[in-house]
Coordinates of C-alpha atoms and ligand atoms in Angstrom, one line a residue:
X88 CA 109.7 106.9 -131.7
X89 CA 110.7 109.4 -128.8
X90 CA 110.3 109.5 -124.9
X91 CA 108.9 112.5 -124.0
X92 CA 107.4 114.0 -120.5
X93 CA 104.8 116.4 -120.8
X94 CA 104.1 118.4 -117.9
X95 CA 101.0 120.6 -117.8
X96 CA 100.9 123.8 -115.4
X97 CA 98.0 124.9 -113.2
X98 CA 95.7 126.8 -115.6
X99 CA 95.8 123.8 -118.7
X100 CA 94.3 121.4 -115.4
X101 CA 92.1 124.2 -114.5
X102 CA 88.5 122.1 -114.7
X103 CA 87.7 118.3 -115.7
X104 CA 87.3 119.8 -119.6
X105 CA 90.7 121.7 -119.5
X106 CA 92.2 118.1 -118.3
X107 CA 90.3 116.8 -121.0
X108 CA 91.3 118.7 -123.7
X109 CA 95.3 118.0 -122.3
X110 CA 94.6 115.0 -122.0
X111 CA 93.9 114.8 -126.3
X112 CA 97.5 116.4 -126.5
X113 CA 98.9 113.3 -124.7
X114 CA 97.0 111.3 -127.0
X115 CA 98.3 112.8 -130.2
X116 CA 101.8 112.0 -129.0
X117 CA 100.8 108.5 -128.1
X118 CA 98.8 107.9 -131.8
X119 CA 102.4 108.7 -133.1
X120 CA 103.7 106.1 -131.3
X121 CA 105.5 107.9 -128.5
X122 CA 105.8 107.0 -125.1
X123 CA 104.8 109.7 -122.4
X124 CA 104.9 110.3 -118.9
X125 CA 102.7 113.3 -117.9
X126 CA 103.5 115.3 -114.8
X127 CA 100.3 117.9 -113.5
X128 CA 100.3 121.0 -111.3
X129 CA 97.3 121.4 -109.0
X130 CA 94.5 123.3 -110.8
X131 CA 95.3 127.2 -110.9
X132 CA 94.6 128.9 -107.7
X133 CA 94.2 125.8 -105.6
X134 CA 98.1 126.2 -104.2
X135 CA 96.9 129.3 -103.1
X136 CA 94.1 128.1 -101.5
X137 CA 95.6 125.7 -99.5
X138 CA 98.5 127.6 -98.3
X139 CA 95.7 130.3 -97.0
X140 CA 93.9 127.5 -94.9
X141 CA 97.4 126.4 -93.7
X142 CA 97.7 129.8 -92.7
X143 CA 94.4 130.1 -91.2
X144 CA 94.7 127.0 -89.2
X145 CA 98.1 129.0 -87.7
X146 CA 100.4 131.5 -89.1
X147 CA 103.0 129.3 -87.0
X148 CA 102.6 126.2 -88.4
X149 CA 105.1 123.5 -88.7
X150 CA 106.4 123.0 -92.3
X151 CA 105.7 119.6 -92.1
X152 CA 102.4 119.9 -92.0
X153 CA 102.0 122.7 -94.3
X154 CA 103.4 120.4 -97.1
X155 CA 101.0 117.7 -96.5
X156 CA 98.5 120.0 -96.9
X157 CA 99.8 121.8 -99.9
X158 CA 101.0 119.1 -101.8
X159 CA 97.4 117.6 -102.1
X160 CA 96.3 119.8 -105.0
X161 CA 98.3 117.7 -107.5
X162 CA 97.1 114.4 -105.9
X163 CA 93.7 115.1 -107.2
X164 CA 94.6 116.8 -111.0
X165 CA 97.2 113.3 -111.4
X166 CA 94.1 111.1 -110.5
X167 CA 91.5 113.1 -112.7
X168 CA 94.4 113.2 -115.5
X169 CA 94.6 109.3 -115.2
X170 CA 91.0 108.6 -115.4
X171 CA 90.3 110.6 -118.6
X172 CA 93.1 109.0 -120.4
X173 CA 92.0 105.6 -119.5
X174 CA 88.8 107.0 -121.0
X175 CA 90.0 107.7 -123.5
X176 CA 91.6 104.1 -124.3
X177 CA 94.7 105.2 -122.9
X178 CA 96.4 102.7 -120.1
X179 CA 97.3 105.0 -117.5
X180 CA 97.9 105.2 -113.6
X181 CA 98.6 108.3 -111.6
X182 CA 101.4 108.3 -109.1
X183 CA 102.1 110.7 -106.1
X184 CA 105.8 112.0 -105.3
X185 CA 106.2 109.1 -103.0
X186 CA 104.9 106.4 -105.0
X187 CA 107.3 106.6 -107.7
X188 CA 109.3 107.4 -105.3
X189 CA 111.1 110.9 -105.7
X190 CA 113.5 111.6 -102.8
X191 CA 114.1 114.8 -102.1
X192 CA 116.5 116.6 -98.9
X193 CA 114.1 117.6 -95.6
X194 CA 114.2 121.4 -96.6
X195 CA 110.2 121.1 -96.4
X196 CA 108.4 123.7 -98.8
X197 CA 111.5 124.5 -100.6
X198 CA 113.3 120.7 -100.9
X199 CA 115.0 119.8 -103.4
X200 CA 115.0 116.2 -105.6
X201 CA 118.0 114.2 -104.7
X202 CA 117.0 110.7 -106.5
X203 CA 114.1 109.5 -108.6
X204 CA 113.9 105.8 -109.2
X205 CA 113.1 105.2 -112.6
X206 CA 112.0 101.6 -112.6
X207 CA 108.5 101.3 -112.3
X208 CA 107.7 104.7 -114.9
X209 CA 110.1 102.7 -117.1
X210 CA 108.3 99.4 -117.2
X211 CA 104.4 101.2 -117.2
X212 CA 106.1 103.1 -120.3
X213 CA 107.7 100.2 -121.9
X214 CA 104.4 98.5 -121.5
X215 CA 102.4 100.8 -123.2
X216 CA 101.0 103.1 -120.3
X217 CA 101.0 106.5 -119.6
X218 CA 102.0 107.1 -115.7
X219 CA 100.5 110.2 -114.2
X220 CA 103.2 111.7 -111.7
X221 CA 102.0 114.4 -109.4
X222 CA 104.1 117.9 -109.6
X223 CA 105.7 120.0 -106.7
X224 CA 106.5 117.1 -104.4
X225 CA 108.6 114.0 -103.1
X226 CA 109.4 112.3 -100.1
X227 CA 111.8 113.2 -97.5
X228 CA 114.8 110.9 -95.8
X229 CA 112.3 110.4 -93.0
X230 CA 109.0 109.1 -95.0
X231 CA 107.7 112.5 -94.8
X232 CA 106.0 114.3 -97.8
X233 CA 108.2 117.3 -98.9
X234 CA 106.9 120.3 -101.5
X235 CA 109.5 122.0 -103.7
X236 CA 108.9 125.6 -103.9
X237 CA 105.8 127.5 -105.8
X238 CA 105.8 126.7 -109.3
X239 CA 107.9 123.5 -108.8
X240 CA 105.9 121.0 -110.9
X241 CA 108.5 122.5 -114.0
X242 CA 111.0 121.2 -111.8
X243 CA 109.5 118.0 -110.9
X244 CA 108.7 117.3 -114.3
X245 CA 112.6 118.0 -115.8
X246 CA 113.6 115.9 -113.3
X247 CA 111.3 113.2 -113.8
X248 CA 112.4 113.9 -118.1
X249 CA 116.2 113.3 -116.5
X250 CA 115.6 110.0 -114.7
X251 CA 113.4 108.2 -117.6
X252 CA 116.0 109.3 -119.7
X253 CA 113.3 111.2 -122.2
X254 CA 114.3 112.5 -125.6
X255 CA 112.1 116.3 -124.6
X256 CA 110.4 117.4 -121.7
X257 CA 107.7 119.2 -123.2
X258 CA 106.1 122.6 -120.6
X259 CA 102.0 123.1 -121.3
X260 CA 101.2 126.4 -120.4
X261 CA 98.9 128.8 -121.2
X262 CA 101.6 130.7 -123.5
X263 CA 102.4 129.2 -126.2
X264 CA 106.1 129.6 -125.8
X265 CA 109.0 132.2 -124.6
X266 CA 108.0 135.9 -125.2
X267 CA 111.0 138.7 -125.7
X268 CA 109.5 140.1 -122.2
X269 CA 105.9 139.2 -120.4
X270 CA 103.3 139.7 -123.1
X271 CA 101.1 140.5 -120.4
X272 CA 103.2 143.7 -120.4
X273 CA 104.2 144.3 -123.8
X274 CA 101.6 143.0 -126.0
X275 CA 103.8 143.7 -128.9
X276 CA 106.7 140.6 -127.2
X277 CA 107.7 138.1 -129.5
X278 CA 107.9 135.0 -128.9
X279 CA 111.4 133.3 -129.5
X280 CA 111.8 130.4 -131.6
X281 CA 114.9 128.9 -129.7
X282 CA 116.5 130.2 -126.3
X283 CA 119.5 128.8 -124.8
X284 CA 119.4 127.3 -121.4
X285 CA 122.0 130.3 -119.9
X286 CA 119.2 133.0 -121.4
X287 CA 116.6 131.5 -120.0
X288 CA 118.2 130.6 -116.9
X289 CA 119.0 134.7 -116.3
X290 CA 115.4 135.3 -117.4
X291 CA 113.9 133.2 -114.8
X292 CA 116.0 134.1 -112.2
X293 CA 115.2 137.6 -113.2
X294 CA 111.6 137.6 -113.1
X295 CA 110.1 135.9 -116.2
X296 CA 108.2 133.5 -114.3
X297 CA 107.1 130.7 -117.6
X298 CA 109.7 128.6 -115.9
X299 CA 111.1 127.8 -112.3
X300 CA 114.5 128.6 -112.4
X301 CA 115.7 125.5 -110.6
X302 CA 113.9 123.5 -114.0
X303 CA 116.2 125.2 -116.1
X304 CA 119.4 124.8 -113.8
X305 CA 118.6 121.0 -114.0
X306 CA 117.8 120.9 -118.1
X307 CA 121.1 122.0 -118.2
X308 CA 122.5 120.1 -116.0
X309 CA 121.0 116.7 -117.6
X310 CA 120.8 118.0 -121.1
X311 CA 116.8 117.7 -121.0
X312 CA 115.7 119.7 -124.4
X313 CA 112.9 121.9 -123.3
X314 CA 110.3 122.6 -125.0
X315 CA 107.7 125.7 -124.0
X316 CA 104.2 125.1 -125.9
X317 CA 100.4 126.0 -125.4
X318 CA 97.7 123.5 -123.9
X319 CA 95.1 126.1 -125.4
X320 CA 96.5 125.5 -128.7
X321 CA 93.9 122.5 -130.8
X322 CA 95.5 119.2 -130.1
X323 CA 94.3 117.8 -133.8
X324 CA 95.8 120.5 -135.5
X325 CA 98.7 119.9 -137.4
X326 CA 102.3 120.2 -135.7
X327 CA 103.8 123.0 -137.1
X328 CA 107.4 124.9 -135.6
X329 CA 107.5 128.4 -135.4
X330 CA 108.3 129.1 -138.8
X331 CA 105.8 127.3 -140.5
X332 CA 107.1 124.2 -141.2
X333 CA 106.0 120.2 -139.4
X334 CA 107.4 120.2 -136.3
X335 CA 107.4 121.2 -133.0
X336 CA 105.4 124.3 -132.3
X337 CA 106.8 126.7 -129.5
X338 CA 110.0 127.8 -128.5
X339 CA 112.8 125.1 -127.9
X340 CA 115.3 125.9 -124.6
X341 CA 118.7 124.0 -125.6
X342 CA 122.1 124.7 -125.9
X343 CA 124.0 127.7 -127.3
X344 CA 125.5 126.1 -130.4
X345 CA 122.4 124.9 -131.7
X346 CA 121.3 128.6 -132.0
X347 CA 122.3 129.7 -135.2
X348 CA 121.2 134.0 -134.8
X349 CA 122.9 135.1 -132.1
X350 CA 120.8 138.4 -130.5
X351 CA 122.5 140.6 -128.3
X352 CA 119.7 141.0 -126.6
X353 CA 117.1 137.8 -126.2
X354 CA 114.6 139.3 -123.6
X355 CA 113.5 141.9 -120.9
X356 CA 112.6 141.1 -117.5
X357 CA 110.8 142.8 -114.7
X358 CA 110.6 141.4 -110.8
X359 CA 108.6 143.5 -108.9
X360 CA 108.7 144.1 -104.9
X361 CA 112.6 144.4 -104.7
X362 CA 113.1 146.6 -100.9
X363 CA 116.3 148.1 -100.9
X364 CA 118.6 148.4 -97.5
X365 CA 121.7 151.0 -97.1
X366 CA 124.0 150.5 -94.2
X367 CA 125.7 154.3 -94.0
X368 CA 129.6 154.7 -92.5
X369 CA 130.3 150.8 -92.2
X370 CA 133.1 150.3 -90.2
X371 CA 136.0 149.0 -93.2
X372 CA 137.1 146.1 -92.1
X373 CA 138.1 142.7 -93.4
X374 CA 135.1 140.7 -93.2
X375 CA 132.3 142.9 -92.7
X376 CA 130.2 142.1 -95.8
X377 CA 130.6 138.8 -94.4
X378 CA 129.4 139.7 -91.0
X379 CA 126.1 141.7 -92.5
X380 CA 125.3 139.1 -95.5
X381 CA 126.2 135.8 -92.8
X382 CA 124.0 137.4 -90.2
X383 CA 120.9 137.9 -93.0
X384 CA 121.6 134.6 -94.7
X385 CA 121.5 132.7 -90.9
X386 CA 117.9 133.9 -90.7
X387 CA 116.9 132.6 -94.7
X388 CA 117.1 136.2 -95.8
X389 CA 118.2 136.1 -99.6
X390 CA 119.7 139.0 -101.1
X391 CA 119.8 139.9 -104.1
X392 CA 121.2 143.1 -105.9
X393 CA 124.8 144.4 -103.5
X394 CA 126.4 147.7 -104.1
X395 CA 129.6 148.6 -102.1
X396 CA 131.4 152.0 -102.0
X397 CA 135.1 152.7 -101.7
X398 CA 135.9 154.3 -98.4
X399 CA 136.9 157.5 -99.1
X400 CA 138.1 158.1 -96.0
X401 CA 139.9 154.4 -95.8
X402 CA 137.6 154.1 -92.6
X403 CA 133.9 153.3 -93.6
X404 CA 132.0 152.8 -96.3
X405 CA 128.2 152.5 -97.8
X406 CA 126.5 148.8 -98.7
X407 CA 123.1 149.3 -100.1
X408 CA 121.4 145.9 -101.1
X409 CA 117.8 144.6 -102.4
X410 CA 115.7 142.0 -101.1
X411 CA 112.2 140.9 -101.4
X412 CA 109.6 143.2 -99.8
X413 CA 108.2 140.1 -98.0
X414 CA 111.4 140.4 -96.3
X415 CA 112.1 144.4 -95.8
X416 CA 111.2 144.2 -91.9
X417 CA 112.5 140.9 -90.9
X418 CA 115.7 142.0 -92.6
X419 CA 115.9 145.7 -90.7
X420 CA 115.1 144.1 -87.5
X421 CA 118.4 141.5 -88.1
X422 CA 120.7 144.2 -89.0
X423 CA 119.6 146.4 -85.9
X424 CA 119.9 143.5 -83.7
X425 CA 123.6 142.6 -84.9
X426 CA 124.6 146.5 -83.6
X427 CA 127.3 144.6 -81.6
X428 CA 128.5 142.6 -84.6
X429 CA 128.2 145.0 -87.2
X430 CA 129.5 148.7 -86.8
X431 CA 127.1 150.9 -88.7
X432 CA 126.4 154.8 -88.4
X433 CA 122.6 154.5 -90.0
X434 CA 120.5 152.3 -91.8
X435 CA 117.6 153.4 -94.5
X436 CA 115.4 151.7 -96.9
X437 CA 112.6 151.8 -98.8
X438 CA 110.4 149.1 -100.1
X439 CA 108.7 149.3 -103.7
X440 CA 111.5 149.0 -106.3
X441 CA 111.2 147.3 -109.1
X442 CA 114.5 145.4 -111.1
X443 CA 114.7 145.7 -114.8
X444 CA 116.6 143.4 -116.7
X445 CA 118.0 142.9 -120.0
X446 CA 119.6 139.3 -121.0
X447 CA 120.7 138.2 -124.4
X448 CA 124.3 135.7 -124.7
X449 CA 125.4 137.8 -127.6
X450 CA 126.6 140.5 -124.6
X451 CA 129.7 138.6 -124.3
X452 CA 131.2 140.1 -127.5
X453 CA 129.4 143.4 -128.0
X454 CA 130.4 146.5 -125.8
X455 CA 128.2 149.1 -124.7
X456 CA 124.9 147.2 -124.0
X457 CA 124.6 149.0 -120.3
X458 CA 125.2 152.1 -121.6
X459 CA 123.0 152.3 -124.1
X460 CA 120.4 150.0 -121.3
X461 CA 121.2 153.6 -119.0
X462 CA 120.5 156.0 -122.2
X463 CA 117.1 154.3 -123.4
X464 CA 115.8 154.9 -119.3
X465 CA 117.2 158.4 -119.2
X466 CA 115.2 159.5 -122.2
X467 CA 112.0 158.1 -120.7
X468 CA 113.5 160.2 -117.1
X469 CA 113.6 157.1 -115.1
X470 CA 116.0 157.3 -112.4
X471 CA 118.1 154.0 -112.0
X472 CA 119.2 153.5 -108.1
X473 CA 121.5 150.6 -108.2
X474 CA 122.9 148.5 -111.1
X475 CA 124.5 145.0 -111.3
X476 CA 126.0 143.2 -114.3
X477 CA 126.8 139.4 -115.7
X478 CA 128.0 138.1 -118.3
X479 CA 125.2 138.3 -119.9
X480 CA 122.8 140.5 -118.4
X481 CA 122.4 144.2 -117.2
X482 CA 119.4 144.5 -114.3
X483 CA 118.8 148.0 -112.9
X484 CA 116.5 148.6 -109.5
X485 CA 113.9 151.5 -110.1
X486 CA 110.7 152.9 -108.7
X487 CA 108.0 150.3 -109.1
X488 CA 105.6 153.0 -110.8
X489 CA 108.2 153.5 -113.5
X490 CA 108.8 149.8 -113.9
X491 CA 106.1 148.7 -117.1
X492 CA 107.2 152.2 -118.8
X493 CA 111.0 151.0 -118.7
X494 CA 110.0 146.9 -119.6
X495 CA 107.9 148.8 -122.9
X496 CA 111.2 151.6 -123.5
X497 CA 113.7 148.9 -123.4
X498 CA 111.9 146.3 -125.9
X499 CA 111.5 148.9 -128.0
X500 CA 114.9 150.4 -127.9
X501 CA 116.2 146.8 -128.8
X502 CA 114.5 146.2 -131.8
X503 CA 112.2 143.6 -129.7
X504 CA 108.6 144.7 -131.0
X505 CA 107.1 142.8 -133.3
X506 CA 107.2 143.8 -136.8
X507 CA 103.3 144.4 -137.5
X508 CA 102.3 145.1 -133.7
Ligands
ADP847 P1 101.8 127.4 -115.4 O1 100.7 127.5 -114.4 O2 101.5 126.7 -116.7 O3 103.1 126.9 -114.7 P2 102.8 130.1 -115.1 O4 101.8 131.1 -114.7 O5 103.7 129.6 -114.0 O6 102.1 128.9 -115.8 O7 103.8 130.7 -116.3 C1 103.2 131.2 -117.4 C2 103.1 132.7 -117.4 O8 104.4 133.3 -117.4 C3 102.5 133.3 -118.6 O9 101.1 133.4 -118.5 C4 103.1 134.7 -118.7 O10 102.3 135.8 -118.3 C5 104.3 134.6 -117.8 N1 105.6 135.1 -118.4 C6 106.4 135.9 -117.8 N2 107.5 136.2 -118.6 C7 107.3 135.5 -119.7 C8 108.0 135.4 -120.9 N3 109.2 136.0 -121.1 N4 107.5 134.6 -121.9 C9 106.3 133.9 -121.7 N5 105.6 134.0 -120.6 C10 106.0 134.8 -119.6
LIG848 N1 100.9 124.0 -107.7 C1 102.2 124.5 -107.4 C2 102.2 126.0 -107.3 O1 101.1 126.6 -107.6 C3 103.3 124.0 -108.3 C4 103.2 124.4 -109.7 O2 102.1 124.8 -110.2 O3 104.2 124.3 -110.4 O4 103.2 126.6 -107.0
MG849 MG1 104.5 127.7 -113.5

């Protein structure tokens, strides 16, 4: 018998008959005598929805407000969730963020859990019930209900996996597990059998979307096997792994050494809307990156990709940086204002880039990756505009119209594509 928490994202709670049918995957795992906590996302689109009325109502809202609003979609998908299930002979009871309770910081619409008190999901789970926790949310140090950034329910629902001290958190989506790159781009993707928690870690941060980052940061933290499967997939059918044998279907997140093949490279990824910003003739200074970057980060302005020259002249030098689109003018307008701070000659930018990545752990101990990352682009005639490296990845920023053409030329170039694709 295992613990497991199954968490279900917005599009396998779409309608009352996609609940239903995840709700028969929750039952299979109880039949084989498991005990399960489910955790639910808000039924796809309805996020959205709310955060445009929010919106609506004022474009100046207070954030407090704009979670209690937003964090309602889940409230109604954990009490649907909890009724079919009980329909299905199934004890269960749904509980919101607060109920359980999961404490987050005050950071409303981006908080983040600080403490969930396991008690009461222990005892319902001990006692043969299936709680039904809501996704995305918890309540703040002052009572208040907090939200923990889009596509937090993955987050909620490791978290939850962490505190109930669960043998696999198990994702629903409507994938059925880890592709190579998004097969919504490269229909020939392949989906991985395992990926370690550092791979996938890069590939959500870089774009892959299947998982919030912070989710991963936290299975790795906790040591919370993930495990990325399909709601779509038929809940009587039997549980076969990857290769074709009983088990878990999907692709498993978990640690390094428990990956036997080693690629060099795991997966592409693309995040589109990347703006990039260059500050021409800096003055050279000590402590005038941290003057530009402090002065952005002050106003919430996350960057992301930063490229800095040598002063040829031992005077000034060049930063260019990326960050989100979203945030091209607020940034532009910072940097102008800081004139008396920050000693610049000019300032350009563009919005519309696109970042191209390429992640795989066996980079550490296999030279020439980038290179070969910078040939494969230059045979397709894609210009790359700034590059950054890691350990284990290589990301370059290119024009957005160039940016599926480079995903397709790099998963090819790697030996991604499936065989008979
Ligand atoms: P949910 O609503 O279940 O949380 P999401 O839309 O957040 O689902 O995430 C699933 C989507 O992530 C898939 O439909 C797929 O298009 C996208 N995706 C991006 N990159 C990848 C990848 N490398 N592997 C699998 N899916 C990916
Ligand atoms: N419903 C939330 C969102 O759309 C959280 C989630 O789905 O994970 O961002
Ligand atoms: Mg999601």
């Amino acid at each position: 018998m295992a613990r497991i928490v199954v968490k279900f994202g917005g599009t396998s709670v779409a309608s009352v008959e996609r609940i239903r049918q995840a709700a028969r995957h929750v039952k299979r795992e109880v039949d084989a005598g498991h005990e399960v906590a489910v955790v639910v996302s808000a039924m796809s689109g309805k996020t959205n929805e709310l955060v445009g009325w929010v919106n609506e109502a004022s474009p100046l809202h207070d954030a407090r407000e704009y979670d209690a609003v937003v964090a309602s979609g889940e409230q109604v998908t954990a009490g649907l969730m909890a009724i079919v299930l009980s329909e299905m002979g199934i004890q269960s009871r749904s509980f919101a963020g607060w109920q359980v309770p999961i404490r987050t910081d005050d950071a409303h619409g981006a908080a983040r859990i600080t403490e969930i008190d396991p008690t009461e999901l222990d005892k319902r789970m001990k006692d043969g019930w299936v709680p039904v926790i809501t996704g995305f949310q918890g309540i703040s140090p002052h009572g208040r209900v907090t939200t923990l950034g889009r596509g937090g329910s993955d987050t909620s629902a490791v978290a939850v996996a962490a505190a109930v001290k669960a043998d696999r958190c198990d994702i629903y989506t409507d994938v059925d597990g880890v592709y190579t790159t998004d097969p919504r781009i490269v229909p020939k993707a392949q989906r991985l059998t395992r990926i370690s928690f550092e791979e996938m870690l890069e590939m959500a941060s870089l774009g892959a979307k299947v998982l919030m980052i912070r989710s991963v940061e936290m299975a790795m933290a906790y040591k919370v096997p993930l495990l990325v499967r399909s709601s779509f997939d038929d809940p009587d059918a039997p549980q076969l792994a990857p290769d074709g044998t009983p088990g878990v279907p999907g692709t498993l997140v978990c640690d390094e050494d428990e990956i036997v093949e080693k690629q060099i490279v795991s997966g592409v990824t693309l995040a589109k809307a990347e703006a990039k910003i260059t500050l021409r003739d800096v003055k050279d200074n000590p402590g005038v990156a941290a003057a530009i970057f402090g002065t952005l980060a002050d106003q919430g302005i996350i960057v992301d990709m930063i490229v800095q020259n040598i002063a040829d002249d031992g005077a000034t030098t060049d930063i260019t940086f990326t960050v989100p689109d979203s945030e091209y003018d607020k940034a532009v307008k910072t940097l102008q204002n800081a004139g008396d701070r920050i000693e610049y000659a000019r300032l350009s930018g563009s919005k519309g880039g696109a970042k191209v990545s390429v992640v795989g752990v066996g980079m550490r101990s296999h030279a020439g990756v980038a290179s070969s990352m910078f040939k494969a682009l230059a045979d397709k005639g894609i210009n790359i505009q700034l590059i950054t490296t890691s350990e284990i990845k290589t990301s370059v920023l290119i024009d957005e119209q160039y940016a599926e053409l480079a995903v397709r030329a790099l998963h090819t170039y790697y030996g991604l594509d499936k065989k008979d694709a």
